mmCIF file of C-alpha atoms in Angstrom:
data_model
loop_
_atom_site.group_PDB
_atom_site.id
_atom_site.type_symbol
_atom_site.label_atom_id
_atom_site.label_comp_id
_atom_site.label_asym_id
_atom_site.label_seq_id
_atom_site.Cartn_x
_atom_site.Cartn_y
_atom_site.Cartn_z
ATOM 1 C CA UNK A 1 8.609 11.699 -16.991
ATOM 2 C CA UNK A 2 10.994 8.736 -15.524
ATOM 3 C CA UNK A 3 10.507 7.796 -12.666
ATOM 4 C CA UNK A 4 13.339 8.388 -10.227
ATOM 5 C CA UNK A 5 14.788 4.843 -8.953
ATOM 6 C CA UNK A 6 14.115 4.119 -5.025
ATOM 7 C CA UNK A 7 16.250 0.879 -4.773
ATOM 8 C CA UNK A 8 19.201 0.449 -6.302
ATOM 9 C CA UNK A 9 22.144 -2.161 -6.878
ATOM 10 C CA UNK A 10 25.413 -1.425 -9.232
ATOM 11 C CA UNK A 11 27.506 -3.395 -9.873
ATOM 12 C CA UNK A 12 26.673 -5.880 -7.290
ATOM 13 C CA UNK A 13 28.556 -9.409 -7.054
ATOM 14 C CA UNK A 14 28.523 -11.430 -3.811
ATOM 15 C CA UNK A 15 31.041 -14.319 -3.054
ATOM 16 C CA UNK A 16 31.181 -16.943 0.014
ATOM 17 C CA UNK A 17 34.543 -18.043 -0.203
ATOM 18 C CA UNK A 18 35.339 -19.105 -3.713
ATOM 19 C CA UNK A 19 31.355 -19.766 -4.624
ATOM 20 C CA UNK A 20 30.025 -16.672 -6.605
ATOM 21 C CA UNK A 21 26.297 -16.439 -5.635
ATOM 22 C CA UNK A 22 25.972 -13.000 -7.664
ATOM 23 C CA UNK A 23 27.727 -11.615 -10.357
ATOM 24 C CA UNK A 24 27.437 -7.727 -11.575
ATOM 25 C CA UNK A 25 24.149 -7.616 -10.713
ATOM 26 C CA UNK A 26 22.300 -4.139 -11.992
ATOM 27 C CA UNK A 27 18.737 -3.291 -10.261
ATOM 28 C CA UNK A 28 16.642 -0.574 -10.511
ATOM 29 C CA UNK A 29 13.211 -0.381 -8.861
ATOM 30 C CA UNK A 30 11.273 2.567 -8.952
ATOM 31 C CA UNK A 31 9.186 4.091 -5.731
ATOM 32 C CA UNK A 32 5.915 2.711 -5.388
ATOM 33 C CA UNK A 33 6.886 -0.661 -7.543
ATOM 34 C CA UNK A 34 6.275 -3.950 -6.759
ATOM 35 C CA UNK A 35 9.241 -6.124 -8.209
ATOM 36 C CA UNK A 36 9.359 -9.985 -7.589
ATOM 37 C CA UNK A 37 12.643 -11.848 -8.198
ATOM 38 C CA UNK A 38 11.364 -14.980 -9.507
ATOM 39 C CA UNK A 39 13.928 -17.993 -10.212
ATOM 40 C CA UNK A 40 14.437 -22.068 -9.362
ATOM 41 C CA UNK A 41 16.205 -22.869 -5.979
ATOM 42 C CA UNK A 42 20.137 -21.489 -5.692
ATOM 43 C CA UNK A 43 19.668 -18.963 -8.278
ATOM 44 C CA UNK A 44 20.564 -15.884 -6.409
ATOM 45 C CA UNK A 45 17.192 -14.420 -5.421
ATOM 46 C CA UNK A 46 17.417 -14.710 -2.221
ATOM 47 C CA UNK A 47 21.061 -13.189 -1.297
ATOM 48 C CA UNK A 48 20.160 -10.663 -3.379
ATOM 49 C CA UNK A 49 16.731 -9.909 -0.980
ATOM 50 C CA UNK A 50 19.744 -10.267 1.737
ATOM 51 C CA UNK A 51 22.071 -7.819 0.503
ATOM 52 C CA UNK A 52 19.078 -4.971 0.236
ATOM 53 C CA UNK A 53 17.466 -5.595 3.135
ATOM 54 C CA UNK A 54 21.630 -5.125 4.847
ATOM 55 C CA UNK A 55 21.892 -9.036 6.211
ATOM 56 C CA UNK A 56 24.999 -9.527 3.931
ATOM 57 C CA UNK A 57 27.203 -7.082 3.000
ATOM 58 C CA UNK A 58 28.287 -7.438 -1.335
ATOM 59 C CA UNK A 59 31.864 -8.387 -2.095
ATOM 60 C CA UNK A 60 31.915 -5.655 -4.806
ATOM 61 C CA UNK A 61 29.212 -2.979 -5.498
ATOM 62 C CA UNK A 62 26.658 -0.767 -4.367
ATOM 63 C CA UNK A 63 23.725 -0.865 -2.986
ATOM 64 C CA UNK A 64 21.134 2.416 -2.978
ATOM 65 C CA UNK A 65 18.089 3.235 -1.185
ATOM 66 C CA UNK A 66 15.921 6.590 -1.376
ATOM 67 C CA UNK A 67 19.870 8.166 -3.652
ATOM 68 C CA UNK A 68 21.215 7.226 0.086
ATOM 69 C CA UNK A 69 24.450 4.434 -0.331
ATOM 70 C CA UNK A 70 23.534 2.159 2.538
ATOM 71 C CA UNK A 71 25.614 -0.107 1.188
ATOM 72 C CA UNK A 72 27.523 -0.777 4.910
ATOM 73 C CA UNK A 73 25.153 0.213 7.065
ATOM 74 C CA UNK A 74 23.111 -2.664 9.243
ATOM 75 C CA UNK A 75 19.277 -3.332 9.080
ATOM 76 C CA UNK A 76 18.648 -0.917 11.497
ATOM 77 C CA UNK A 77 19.754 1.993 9.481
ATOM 78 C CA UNK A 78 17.708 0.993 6.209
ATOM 79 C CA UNK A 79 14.020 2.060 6.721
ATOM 80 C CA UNK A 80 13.231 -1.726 5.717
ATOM 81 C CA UNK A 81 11.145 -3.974 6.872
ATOM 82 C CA UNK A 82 10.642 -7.969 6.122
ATOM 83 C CA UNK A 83 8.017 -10.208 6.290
ATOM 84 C CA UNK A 84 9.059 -13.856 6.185
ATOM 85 C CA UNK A 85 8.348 -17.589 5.079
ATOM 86 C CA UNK A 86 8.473 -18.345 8.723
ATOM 87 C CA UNK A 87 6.346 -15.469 10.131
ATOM 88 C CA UNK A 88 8.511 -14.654 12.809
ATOM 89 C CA UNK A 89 6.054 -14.325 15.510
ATOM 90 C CA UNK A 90 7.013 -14.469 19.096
ATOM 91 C CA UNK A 91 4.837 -16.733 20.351
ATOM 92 C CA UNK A 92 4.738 -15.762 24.181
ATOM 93 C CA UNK A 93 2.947 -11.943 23.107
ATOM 94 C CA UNK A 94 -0.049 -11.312 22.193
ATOM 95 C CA UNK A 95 -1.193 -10.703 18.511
ATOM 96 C CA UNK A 96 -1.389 -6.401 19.701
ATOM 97 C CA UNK A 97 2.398 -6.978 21.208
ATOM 98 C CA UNK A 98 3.562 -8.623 18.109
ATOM 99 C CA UNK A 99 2.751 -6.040 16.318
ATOM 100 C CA UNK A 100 3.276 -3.023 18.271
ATOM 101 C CA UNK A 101 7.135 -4.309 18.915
ATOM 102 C CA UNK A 102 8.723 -2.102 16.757
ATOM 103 C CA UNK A 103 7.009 0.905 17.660
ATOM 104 C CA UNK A 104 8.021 -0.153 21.432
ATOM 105 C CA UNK A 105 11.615 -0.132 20.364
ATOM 106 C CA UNK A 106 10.950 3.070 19.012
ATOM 107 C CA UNK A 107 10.176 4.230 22.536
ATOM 108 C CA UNK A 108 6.357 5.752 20.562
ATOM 109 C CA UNK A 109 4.038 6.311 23.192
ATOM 110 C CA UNK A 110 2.164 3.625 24.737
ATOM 111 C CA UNK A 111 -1.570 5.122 23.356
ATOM 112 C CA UNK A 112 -0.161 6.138 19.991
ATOM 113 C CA UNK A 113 0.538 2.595 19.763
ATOM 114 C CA UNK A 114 -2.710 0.998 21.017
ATOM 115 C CA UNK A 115 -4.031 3.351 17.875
ATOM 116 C CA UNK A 116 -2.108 2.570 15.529
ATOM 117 C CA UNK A 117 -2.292 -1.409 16.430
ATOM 118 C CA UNK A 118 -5.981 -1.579 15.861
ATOM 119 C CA UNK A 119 -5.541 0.091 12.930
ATOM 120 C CA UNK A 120 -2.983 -2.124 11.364
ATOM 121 C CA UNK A 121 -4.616 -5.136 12.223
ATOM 122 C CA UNK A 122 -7.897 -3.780 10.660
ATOM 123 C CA UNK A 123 -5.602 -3.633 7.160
ATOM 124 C CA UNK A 124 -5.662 -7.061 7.253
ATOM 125 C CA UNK A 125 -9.122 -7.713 8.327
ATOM 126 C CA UNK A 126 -8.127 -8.853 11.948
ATOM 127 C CA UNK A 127 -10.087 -6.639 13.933
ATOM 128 C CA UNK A 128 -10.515 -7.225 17.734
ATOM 129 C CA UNK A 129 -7.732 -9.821 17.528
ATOM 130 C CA UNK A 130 -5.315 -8.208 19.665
ATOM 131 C CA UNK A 131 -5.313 -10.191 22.494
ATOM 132 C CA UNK A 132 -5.046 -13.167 21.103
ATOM 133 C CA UNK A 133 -1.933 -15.256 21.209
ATOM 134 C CA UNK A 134 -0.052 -17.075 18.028
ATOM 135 C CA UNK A 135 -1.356 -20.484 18.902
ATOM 136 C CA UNK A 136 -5.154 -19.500 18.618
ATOM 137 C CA UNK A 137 -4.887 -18.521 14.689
ATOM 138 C CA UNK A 138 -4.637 -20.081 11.885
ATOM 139 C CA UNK A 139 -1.303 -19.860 9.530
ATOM 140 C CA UNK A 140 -3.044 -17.810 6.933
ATOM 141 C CA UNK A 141 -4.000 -15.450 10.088
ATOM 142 C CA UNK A 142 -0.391 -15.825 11.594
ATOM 143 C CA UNK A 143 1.275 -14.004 8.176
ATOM 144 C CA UNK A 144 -1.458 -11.573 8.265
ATOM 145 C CA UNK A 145 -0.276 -10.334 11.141
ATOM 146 C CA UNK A 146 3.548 -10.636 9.996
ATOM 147 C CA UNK A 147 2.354 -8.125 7.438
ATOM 148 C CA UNK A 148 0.327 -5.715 9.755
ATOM 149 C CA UNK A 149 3.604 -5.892 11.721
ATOM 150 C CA UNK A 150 5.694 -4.288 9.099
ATOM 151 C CA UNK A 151 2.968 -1.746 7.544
ATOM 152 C CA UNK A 152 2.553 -0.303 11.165
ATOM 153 C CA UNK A 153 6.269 0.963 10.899
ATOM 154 C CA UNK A 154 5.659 2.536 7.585
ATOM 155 C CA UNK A 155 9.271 1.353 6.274
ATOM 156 C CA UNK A 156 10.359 3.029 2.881
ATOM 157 C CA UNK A 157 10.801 -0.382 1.468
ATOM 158 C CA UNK A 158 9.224 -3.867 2.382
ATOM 159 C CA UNK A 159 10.689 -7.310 1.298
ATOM 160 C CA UNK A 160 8.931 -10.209 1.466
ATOM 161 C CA UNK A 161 11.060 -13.751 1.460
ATOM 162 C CA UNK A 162 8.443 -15.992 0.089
ATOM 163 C CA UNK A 163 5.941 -15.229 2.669
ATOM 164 C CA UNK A 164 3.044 -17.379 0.843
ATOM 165 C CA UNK A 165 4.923 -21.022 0.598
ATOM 166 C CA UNK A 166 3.955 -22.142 3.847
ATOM 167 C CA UNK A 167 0.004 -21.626 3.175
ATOM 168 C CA UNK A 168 -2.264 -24.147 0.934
ATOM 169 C CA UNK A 169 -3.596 -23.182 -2.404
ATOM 170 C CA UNK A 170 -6.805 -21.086 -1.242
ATOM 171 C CA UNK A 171 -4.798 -19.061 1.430
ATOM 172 C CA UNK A 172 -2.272 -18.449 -0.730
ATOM 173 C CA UNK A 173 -4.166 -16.701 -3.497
ATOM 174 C CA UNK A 174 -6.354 -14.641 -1.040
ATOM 175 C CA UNK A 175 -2.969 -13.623 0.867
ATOM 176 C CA UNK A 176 -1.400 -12.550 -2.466
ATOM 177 C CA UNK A 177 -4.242 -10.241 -3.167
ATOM 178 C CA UNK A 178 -4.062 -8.822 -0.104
ATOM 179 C CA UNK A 179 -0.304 -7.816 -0.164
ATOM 180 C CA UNK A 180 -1.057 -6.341 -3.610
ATOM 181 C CA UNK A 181 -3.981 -4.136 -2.800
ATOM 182 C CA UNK A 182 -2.046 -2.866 0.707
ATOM 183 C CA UNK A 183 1.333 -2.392 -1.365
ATOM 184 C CA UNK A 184 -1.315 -0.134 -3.601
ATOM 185 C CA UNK A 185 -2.721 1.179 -1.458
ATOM 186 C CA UNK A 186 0.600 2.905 0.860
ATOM 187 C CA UNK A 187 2.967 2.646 -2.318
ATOM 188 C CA UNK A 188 5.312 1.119 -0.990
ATOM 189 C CA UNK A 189 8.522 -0.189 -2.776
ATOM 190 C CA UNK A 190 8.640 -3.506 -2.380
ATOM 191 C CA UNK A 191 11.149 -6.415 -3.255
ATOM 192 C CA UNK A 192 9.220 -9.801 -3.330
ATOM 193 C CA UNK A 193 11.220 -13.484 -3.764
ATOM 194 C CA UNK A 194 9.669 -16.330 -4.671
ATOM 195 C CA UNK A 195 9.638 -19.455 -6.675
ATOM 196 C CA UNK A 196 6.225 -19.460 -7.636
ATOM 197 C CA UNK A 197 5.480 -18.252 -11.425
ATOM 198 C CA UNK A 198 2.043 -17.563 -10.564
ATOM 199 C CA UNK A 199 2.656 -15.887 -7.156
ATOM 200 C CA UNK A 200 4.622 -13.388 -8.974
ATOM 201 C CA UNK A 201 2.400 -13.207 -11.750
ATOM 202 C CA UNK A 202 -0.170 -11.961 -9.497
ATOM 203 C CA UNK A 203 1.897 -9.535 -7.544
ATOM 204 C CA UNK A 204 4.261 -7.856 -9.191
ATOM 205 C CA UNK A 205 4.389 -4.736 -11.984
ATOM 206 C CA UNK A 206 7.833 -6.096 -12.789
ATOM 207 C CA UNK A 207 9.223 -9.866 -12.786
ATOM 208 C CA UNK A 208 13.243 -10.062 -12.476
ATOM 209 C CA UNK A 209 13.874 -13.616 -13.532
ATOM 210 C CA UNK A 210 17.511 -14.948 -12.389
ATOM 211 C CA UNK A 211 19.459 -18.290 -13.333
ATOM 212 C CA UNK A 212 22.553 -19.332 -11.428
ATOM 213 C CA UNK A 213 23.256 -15.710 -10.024
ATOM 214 C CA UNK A 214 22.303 -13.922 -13.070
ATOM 215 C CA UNK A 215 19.453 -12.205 -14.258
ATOM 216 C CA UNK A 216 17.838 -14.053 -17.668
ATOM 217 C CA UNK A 217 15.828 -11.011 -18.442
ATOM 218 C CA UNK A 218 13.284 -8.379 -16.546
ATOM 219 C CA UNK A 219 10.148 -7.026 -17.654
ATOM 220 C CA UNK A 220 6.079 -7.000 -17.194
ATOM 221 C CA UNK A 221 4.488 -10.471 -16.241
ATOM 222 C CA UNK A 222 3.166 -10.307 -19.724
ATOM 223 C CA UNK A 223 6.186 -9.292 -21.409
ATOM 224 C CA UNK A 224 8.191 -12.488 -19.963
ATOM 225 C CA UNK A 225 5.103 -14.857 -20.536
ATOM 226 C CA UNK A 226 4.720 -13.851 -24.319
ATOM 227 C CA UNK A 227 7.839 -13.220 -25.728
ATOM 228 C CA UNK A 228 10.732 -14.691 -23.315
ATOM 229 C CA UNK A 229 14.173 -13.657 -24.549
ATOM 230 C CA UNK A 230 15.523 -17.391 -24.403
ATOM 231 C CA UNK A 231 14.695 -20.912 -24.197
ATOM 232 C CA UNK A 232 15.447 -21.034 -20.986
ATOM 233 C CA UNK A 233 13.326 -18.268 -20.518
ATOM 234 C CA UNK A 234 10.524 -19.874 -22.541
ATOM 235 C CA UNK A 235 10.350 -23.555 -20.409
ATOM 236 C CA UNK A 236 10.827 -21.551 -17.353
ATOM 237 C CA UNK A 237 8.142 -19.413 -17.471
ATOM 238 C CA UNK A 238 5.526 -21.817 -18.199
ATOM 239 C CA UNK A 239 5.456 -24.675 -20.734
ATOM 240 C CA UNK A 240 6.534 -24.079 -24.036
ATOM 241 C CA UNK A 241 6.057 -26.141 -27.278
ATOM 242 C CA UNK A 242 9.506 -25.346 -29.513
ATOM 243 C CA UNK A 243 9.540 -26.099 -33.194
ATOM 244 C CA UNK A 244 12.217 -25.343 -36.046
ATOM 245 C CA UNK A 245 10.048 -22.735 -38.345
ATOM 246 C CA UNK A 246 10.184 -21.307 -41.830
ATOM 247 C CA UNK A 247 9.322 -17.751 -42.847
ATOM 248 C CA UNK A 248 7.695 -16.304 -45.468
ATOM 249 C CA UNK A 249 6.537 -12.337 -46.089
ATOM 250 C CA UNK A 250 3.098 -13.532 -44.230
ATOM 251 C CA UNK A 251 3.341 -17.098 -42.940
ATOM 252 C CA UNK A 252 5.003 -19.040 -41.009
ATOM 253 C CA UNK A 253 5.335 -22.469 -41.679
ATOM 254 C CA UNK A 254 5.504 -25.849 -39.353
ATOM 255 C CA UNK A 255 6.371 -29.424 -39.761
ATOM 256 C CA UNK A 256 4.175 -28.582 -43.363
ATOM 257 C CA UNK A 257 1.386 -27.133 -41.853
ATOM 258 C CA UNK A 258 1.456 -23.308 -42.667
ATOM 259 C CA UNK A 259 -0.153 -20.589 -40.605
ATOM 260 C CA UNK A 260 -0.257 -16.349 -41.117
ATOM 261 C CA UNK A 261 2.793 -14.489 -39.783
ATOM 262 C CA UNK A 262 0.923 -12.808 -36.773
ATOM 263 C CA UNK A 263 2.312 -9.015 -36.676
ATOM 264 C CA UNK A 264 3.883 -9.718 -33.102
ATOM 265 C CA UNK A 265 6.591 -11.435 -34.861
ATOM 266 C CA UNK A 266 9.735 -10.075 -36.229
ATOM 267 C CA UNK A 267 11.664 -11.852 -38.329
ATOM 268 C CA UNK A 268 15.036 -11.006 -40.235
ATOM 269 C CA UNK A 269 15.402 -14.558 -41.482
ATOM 270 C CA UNK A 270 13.935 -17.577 -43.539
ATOM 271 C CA UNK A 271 14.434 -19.879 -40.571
ATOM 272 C CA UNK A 272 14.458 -20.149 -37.343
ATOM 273 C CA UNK A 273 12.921 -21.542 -33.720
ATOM 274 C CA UNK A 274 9.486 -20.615 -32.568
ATOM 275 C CA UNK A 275 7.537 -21.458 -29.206
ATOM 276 C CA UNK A 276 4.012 -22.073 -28.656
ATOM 277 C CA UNK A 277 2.535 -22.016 -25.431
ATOM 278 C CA UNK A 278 -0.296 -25.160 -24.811
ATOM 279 C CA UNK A 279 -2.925 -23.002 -24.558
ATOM 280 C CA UNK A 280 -2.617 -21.645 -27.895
ATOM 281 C CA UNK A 281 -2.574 -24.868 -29.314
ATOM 282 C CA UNK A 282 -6.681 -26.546 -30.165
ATOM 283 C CA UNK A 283 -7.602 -30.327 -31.305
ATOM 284 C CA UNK A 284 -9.927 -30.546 -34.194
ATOM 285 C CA UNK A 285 -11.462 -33.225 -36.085
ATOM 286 C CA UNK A 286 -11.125 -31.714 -39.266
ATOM 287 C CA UNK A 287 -8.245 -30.706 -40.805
ATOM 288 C CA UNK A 288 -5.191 -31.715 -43.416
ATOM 289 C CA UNK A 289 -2.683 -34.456 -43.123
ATOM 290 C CA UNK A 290 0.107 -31.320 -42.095
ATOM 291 C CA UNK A 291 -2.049 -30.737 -38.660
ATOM 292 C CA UNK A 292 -2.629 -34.854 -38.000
ATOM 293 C CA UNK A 293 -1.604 -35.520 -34.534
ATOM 294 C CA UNK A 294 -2.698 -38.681 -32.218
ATOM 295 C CA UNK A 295 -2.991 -38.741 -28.166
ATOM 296 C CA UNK A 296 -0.239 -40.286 -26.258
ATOM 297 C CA UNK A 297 -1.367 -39.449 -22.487
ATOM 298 C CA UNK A 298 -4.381 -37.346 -20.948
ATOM 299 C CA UNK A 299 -4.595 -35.601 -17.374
ATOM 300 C CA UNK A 300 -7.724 -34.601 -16.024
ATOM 301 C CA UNK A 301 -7.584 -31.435 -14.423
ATOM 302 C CA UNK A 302 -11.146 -30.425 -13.861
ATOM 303 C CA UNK A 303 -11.728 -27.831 -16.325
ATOM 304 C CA UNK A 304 -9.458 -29.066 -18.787
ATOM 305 C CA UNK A 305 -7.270 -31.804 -19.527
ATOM 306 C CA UNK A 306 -3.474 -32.156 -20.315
ATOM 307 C CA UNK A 307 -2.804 -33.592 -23.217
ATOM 308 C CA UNK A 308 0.385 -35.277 -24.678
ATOM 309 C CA UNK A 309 -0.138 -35.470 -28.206
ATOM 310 C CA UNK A 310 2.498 -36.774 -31.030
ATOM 311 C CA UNK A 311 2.844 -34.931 -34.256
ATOM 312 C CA UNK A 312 5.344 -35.294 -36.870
ATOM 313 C CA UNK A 313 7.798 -37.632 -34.311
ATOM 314 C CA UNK A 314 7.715 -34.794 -31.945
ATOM 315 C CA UNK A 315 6.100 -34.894 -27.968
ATOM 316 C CA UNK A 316 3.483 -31.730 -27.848
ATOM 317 C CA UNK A 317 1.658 -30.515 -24.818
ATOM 318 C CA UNK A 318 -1.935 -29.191 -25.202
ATOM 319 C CA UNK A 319 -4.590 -27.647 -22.766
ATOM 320 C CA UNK A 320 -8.045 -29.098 -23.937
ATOM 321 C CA UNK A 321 -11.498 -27.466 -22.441
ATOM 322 C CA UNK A 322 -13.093 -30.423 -20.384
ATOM 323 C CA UNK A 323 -16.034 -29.121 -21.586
ATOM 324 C CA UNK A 324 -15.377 -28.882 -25.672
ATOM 325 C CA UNK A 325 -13.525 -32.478 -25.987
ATOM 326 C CA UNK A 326 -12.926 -35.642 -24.216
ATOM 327 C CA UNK A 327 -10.090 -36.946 -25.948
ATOM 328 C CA UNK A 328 -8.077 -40.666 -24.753
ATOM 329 C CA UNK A 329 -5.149 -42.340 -25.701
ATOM 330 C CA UNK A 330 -4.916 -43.482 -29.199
ATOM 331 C CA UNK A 331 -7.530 -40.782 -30.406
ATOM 332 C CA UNK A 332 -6.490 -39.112 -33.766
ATOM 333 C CA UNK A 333 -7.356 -35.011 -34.417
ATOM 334 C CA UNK A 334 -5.596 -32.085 -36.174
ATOM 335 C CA UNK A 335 -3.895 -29.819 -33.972
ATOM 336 C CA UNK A 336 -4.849 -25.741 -34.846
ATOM 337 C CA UNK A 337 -1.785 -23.616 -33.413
ATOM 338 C CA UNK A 338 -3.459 -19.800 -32.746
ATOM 339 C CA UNK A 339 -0.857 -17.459 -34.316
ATOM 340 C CA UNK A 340 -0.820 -15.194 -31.304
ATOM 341 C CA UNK A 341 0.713 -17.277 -28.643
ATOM 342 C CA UNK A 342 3.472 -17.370 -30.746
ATOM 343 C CA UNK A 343 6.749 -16.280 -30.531
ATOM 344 C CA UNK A 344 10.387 -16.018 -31.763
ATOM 345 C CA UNK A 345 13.386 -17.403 -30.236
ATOM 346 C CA UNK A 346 16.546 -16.071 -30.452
ATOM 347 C CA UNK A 347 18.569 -18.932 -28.980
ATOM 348 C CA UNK A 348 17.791 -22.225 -30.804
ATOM 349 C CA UNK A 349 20.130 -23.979 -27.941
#
C-alpha cells in the first residue's frame, strides 16, 4: 500500500524580485521519512526548507502538510519545529529553560514540564544537565540540546538547516547518528538541508538533489550514488571517472580494453558514455597493453591513497588500499575497472 504523503509542495516557484530561486518545484515526503535536500551553495535548498517550515511565503504554488494547505499560514500554525546551524540557544537560561520554552509558551504546567525536560534531555544522553547554562557545554552538547528542544514539542514535522556544519569531523558523525536513530525512533517527518554528500548519505531514506533551483533527480542514497541520471549528477555525487564506451551483446569495451556487460546496465545502443566511480577501479602489475596506465600524483590518506593515474591521454582517479600497494609517481601498472561500479550515462554533455 502507498504511503499517504505528509509534506507536500505543487507547483512551487519562489521569486525575490526578478531572481527565481525556485521554479515548479514538486515534493512529496511521506510520514515517518527522512528526506535531505542535498545541493552546492545557492541551489535552492534552503528557501525551499523556508517555504515549508512558513518563513517565506511561494510566489506561485502550494504548500501541504498532514492534506492541510498551510500554504499562508505563519510558523506558528504549522506543527513544525527547526533545529539550526546556529543552535539558537538563549544563552542567559539554563539548559532545562531552553528547552522547556516552548512548552512555557504553551502555558503546560510547570511539573508536566520539569517531566518532560528530563526526559528530553535523557534522548540525547544529557542527563542531569539541566541547570547548566550554554557557556559550560561543549558545541556538540549545545545542538544536542537544540534537538531535545524540538522533540519535547512533538512537532508533526522537524527541519533541520544544516545543524552538523558547525561541529568537527568526530562530532559530526556521532550527532548524525543520533538524529537518525531519534527520527526512528518518534517517526517523525523530517526535511534535512545540507551540503554534505556524506551527511545525507547517512541520514536520509531519500536524497532530493537540486541545481540552480531545480531538482537534478530524487531517490535512495544508493540509487543516486550508483546510477546518477546525469553527469552532473555523476561528479556531484562523488567522483566519477567518464569514458566514451562501446557495446556489445556482453561487453563493454574501453579505450581497447574490453570488460563483461554487467546486468545493471541497459543499453539500446553501440555507443555511448559510461562512469566509473574510483573505487571500482584496481592497479595491477599484470595485465595487457589496453589496461597500461602510469602514476601522475599520489595522496596519502591513511588507509588508502589517491591516485592520479594517466591512461590512454586521459586524467583517472583511483582509490588504492594503503595496505595492498604503495604506488609513486612515475610507477607503471594495469588498471582493472570492476564491472559493477559501472554505469550508463544518458547525457554525454
Amino acid at each position: 500500500m502507498t504511503q499517504p504523503h505528509f509534506v507536500e509542495l505543487r507547483n512551487v516557484t519562489k521569486r525575490f524580485g526578478n531572481n527565481t530561486v525556485i521554479e515548479g518545484i514538486n515534493l512529496a515526503i511521506p510520514k515517518g521519512e527522512m528526506v535531505t535536500l542535498l545541493g552546492p551553495s545557492g541551489c535552492g535548498k534552503t528557501t525551499v526548507l523556508r517555504l515549508v517550515a512558513g518563513l517565506e511565503k511561494p510566489t506561485e504554488g502550494q504548500i501541504f502538510i498532514d492534506g492541510e494547505d498551510v500554504t499562508h499560514r505563519s510558523i506558528q500554525q504549522r506543527d513544525i519545529c527547526m533545529v539550526f546551524q546556529s543552535y539558537a540557544l538563549f544563552p542567559h537560561m539554563s539548559l532545562g529553560d531552553n528547552v522547556g520554552y516552548g512548552l512555557k509558551m504553551l502555558g503546560t504546567p510547570r511539573a508536566e514540564i520539569k517531566t518532560r525536560v528530563k526526559e528530553a534531555l535523557a534522548m540525547v544522553d544529557l542527563d542531569g544537565f539541566e541547570d547548566r547554562f550554554v557557556d559550560q557545554i561543549s558545541g556538540g552538547q549545545q545542538q544536542r540540546v537544540a534537538l531535545a528542544r524540538a522533540l519535547i514539542l512533538k512537532p508533526k514535522v522537524l527541519l533541520f538547516d544544516e545543524p552538523l556544519s558547525n561541529l568537527d569531523a568526530n562530532l559530526r558523525r556521532s550527532m548524525r547518528d543520533k538524529i537518525r536513530e531519534l527520527q526512528k525512533q518518534f517517526n517523525i517527518t523530517s526535511l534535512y538541508v545540507t551540503h554534505d554528500q556524506s551527511e545525507a548519505f547517512a541520514v536520509s531514506d531519500t536524497v532530493l538533489v537540486m541545481n540552480k533551483g531545480e531538482i537534478m533527480q530524487i531517490g535512495s542514497p544508493q540509487t543516486l550514488y550508483r546510477h546518477p541520471a546525469s553527469r552532473f549528477m555523476a561528479s556531484f555525487m562523488g567522483d566519477a571517472n567518464i569514458f566514451p564506451a562501446r557495446f556489445g551483446s556482453d561487453f563493454v569495451e574501453i579505450h581497447g580494453y574490453r570488460l563483461p556487460r554487467p546486468p545493471q546496465l541497459t543499453i539500446t545502443q553501440a555507443q555511448g558514455t559510461v562512469g566509473v566511480r574510483p573505487e571500482a577501479i584496481t592497479l595491477s602489475e599484470h595485465g595487457d597493453e589496453s589496461q597500461r596506465c602510469v602514476v601522475r600524483h599520489v595522496a596519502y590518506m591513511g588507509p588508502q591513497y589517491e591516485v592520479t593515474v594517466e591512461w590512454h591521454g586521459q586524467s583517472l582517479l583511483l582509490q588504492v588500499n594503503a595496505t595492498r600497494l604503495q604506488p609513486d609517481v612515475g610507477d607503471n601498472y594495469y588498471l582493472e575497472i570492476h564491472p559493477y561500479g559501472m554505469f550508463i550515462l544518458a547525457d554525454a554533455a
